[in-house]
Short mmCIF file of C-alpha atoms and ligand atoms in Angstrom, two decimals:
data_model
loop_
_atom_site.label_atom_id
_atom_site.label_comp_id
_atom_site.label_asym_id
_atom_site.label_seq_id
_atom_site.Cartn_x
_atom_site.Cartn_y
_atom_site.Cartn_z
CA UNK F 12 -12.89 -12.22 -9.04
CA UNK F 13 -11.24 -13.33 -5.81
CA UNK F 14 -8.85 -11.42 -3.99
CA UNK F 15 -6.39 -12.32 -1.30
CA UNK F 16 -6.70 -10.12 1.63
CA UNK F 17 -5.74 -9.31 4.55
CA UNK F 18 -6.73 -6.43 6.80
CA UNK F 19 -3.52 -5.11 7.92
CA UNK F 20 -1.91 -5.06 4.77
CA UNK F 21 -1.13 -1.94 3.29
CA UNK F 22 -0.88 -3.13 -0.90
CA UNK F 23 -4.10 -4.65 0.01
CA UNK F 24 -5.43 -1.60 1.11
CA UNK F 25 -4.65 0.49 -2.28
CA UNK F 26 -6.57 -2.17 -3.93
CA UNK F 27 -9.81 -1.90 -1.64
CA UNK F 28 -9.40 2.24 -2.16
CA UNK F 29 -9.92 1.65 -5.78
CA UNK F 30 -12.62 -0.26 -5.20
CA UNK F 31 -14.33 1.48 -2.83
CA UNK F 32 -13.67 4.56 -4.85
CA UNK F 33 -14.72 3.04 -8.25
CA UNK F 34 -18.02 1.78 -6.16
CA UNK F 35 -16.74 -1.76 -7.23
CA UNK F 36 -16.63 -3.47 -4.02
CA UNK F 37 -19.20 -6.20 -5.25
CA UNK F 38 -17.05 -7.47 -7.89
CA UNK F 39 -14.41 -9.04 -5.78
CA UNK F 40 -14.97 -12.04 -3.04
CA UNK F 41 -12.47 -11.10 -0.44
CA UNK F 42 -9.91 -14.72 0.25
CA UNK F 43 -8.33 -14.02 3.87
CA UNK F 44 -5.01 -14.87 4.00
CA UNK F 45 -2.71 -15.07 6.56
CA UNK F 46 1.22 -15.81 7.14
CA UNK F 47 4.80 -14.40 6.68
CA UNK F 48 7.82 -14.64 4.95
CA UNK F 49 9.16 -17.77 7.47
CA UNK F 50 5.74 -19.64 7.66
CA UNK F 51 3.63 -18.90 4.25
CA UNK F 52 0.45 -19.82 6.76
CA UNK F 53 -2.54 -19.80 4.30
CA UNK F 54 -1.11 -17.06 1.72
CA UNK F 55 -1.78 -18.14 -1.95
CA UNK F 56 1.89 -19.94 -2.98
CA UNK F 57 0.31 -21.75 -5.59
CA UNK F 58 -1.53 -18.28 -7.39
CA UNK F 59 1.62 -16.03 -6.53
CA UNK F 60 4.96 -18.18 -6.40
CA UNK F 61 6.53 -15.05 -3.89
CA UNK F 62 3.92 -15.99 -1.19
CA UNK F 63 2.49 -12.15 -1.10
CA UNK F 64 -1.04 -10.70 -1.07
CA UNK F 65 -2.58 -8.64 -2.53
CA UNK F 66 -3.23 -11.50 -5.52
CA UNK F 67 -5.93 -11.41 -7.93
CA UNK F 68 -7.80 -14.06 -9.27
CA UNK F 69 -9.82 -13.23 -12.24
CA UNK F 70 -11.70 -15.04 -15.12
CA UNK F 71 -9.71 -14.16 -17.99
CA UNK F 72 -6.20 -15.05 -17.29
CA UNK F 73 -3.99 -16.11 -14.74
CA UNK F 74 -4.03 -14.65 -11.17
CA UNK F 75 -2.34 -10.83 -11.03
CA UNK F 76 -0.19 -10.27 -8.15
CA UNK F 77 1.75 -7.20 -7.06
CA UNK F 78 -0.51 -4.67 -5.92
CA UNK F 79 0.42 -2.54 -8.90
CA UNK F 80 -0.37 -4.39 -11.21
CA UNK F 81 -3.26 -5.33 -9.93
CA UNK F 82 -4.82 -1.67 -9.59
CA UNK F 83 -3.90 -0.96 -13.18
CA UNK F 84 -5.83 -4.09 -14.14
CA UNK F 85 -8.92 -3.26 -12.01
CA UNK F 86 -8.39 1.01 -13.37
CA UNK F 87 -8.39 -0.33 -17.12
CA UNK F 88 -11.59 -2.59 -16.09
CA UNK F 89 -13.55 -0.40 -13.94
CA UNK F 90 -12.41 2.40 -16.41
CA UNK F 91 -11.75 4.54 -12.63
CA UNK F 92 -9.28 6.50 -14.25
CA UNK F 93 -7.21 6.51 -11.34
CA UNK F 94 -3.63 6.96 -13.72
CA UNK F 95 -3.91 9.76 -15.53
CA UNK F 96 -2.52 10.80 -18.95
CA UNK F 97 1.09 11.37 -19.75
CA UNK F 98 3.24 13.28 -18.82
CA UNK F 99 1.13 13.39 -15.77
CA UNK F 100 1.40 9.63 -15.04
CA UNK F 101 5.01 9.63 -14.24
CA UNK F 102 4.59 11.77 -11.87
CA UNK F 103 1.54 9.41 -10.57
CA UNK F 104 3.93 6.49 -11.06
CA UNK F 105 6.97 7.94 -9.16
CA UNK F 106 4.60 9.05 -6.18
CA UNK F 107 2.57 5.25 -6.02
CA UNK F 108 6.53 4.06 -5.98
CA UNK F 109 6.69 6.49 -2.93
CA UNK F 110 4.30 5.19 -1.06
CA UNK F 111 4.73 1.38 -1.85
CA UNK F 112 8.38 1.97 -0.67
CA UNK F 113 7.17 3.35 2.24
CA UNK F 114 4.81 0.63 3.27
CA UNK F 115 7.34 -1.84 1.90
CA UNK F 116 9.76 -0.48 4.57
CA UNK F 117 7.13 -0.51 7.07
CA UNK F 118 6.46 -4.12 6.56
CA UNK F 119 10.13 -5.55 6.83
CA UNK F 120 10.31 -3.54 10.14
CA UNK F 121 7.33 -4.92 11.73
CA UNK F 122 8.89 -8.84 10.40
CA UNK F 123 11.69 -7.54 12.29
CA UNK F 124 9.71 -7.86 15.96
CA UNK F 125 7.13 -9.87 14.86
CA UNK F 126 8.69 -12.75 13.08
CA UNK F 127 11.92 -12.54 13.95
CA UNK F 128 13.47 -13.97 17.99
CA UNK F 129 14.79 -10.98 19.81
CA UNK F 130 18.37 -12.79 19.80
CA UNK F 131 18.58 -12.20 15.96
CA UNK F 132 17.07 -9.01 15.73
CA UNK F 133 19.15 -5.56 14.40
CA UNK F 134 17.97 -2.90 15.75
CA UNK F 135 20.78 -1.15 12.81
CA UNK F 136 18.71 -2.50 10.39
CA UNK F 137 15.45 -1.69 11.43
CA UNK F 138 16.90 1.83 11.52
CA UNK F 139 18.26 1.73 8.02
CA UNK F 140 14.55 0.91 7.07
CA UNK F 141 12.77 3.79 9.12
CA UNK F 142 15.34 6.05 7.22
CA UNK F 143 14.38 5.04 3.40
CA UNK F 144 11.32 5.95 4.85
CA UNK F 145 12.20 9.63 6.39
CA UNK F 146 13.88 10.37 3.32
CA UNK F 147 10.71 9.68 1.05
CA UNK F 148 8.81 11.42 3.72
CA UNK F 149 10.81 14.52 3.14
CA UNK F 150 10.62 13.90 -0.66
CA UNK F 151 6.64 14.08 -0.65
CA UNK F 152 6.92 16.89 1.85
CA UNK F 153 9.26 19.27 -0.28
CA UNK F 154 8.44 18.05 -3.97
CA UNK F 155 5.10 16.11 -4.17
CA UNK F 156 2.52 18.39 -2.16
CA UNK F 157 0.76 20.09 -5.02
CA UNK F 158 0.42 16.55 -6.76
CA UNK F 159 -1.48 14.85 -3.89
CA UNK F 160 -3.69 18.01 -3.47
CA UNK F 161 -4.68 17.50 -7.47
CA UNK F 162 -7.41 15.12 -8.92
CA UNK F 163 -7.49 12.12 -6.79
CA UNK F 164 -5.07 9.13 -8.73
CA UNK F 165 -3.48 5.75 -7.54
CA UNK F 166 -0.37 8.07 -6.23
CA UNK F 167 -2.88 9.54 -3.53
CA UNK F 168 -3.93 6.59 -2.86
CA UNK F 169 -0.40 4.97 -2.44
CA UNK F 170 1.10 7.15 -0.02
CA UNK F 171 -1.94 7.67 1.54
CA UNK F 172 -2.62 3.32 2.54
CA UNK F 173 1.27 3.62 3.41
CA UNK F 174 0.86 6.50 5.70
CA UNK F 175 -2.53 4.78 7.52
CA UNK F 176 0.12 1.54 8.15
CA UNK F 177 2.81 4.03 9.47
CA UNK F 178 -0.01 5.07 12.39
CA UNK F 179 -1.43 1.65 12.66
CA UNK F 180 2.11 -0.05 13.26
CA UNK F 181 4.78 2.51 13.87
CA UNK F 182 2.84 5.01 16.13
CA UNK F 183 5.94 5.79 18.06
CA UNK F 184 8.09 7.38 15.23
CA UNK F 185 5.68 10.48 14.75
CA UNK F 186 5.97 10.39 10.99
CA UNK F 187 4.09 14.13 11.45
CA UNK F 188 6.65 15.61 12.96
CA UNK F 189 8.79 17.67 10.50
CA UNK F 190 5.79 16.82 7.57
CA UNK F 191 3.42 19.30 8.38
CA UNK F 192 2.01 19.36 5.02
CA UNK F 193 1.65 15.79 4.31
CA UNK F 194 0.22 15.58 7.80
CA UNK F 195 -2.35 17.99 6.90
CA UNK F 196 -3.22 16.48 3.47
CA UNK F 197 -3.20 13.48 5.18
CA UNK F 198 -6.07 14.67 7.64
CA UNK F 199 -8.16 15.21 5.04
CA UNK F 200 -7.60 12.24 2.75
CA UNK F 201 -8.05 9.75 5.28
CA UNK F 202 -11.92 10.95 6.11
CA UNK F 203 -12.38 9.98 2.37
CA UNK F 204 -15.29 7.56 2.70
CA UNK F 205 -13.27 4.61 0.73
CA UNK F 206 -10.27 5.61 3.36
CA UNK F 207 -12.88 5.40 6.88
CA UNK F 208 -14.32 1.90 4.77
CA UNK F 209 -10.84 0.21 4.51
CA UNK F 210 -9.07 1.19 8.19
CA UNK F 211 -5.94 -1.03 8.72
CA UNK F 212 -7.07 -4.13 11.34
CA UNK F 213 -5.05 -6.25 13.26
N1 GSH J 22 5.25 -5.44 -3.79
C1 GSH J 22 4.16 -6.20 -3.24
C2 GSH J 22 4.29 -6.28 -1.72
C3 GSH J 22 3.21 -7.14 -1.08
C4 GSH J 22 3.57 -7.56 0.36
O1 GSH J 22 4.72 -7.42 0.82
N2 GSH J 22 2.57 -8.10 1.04
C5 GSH J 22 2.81 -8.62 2.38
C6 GSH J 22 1.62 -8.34 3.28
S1 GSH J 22 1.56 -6.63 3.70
C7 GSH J 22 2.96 -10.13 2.28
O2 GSH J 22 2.17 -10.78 1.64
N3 GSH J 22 3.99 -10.66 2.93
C8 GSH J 22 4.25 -12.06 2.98
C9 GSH J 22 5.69 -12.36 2.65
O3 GSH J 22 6.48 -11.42 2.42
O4 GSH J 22 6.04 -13.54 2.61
C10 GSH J 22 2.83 -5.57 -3.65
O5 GSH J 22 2.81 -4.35 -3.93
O6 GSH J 22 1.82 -6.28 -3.76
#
């Protein structure tokens, strides 16, 4: 299988947890790709027609693209058990969403400097973003702590990629501060071996 990859990219980085977790690395060849919503660059438009990686090549059918579909194809493959059994899963599912949204968030803001020139840029908006972002913060904090401190899923592994992007890119908004639960649980998931192996890089 071949995926698209880049080593910044959050959604990537949920799909190289699995692997890593699932001791699966060797089944993937790793595609860098590189671009953004105004220039594509060299990200896969012809395997995902919305120009956004993580994508998935594999042998038996056409390329899978949105990270979360892509991790429930590799869990059902690999057999990693990473969603669990309803009525557990929607809780799984609702906490993934969590963290995707996060990182999702994340992402437009960084466009927002990065792609964008300064004359067009709203700051407004960029605050709009960070507070979808507070609010789910708050939401893991007050209703979701005793689910990430259960048997590891894709939900962990969700918030936790989203939260390594929040230090990597948005350092200066101290997403600790007022979390100290999720920073704590954080702490200790990111030492996870499959978390030190897949560290966000420019
Ligand atoms: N919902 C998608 C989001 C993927 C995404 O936004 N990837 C970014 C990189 S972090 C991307 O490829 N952006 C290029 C673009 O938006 O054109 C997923 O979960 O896979």
């Amino acid at each position: 299988m071949k995926l698209y990859h880049a080593p910044a990219s959050p959604f990537v980085r949920k799909v190289m947890v699995l692997l890593h977790e699932a001791r699966a690395t060797d089944r993937v060849t790793l595609v860098p790709a590189s671009g953004s919503p105004l220039d594509p660059g060299t990200l896969p438009i012809d395997r995902n027609p919305l120009g956004k990686i993580p994508a998935l090549e594999r042998p038996d059918g056409p390329t899978l693209y949105d990270s979360r579909v892509i991790t429930r194809y590799l869990d059902d493959l690999l057999q990693a058990h990473l969603y669990p059994a309803a009525p557990r899963l929607w809780d799984t599912l609702v906490i993934e969403a969590t963290g995707d949204g996060i990182a999702e968030a994340a992402v437009l803001m960084r466009y927002e400097t990065f792609v964008r020139p300064e004359a067009t840029r709203s700051p407004a908006w960029a605050d709009a973003q960070w507070q979808k972002i507070a609010r789910a913060l708050a939401a893991l904090e007050q209703r979701w702590m005793s689910h990430l401190s259960g048997p590891l899923d894709m939900g962990q592994i969700a918030v936790g990629s989203a939260l390594g992007y929040l230090d990597f890119r948005h350092a200066d908004r101290d997403w600790r501060a007022g979390h100290p639960a999720l920073a704590d649980w954080y702490a200790a998931f990111d030492a996870r071996p499959a978390m030190r192996a897949t560290a966000p890089d420019a």
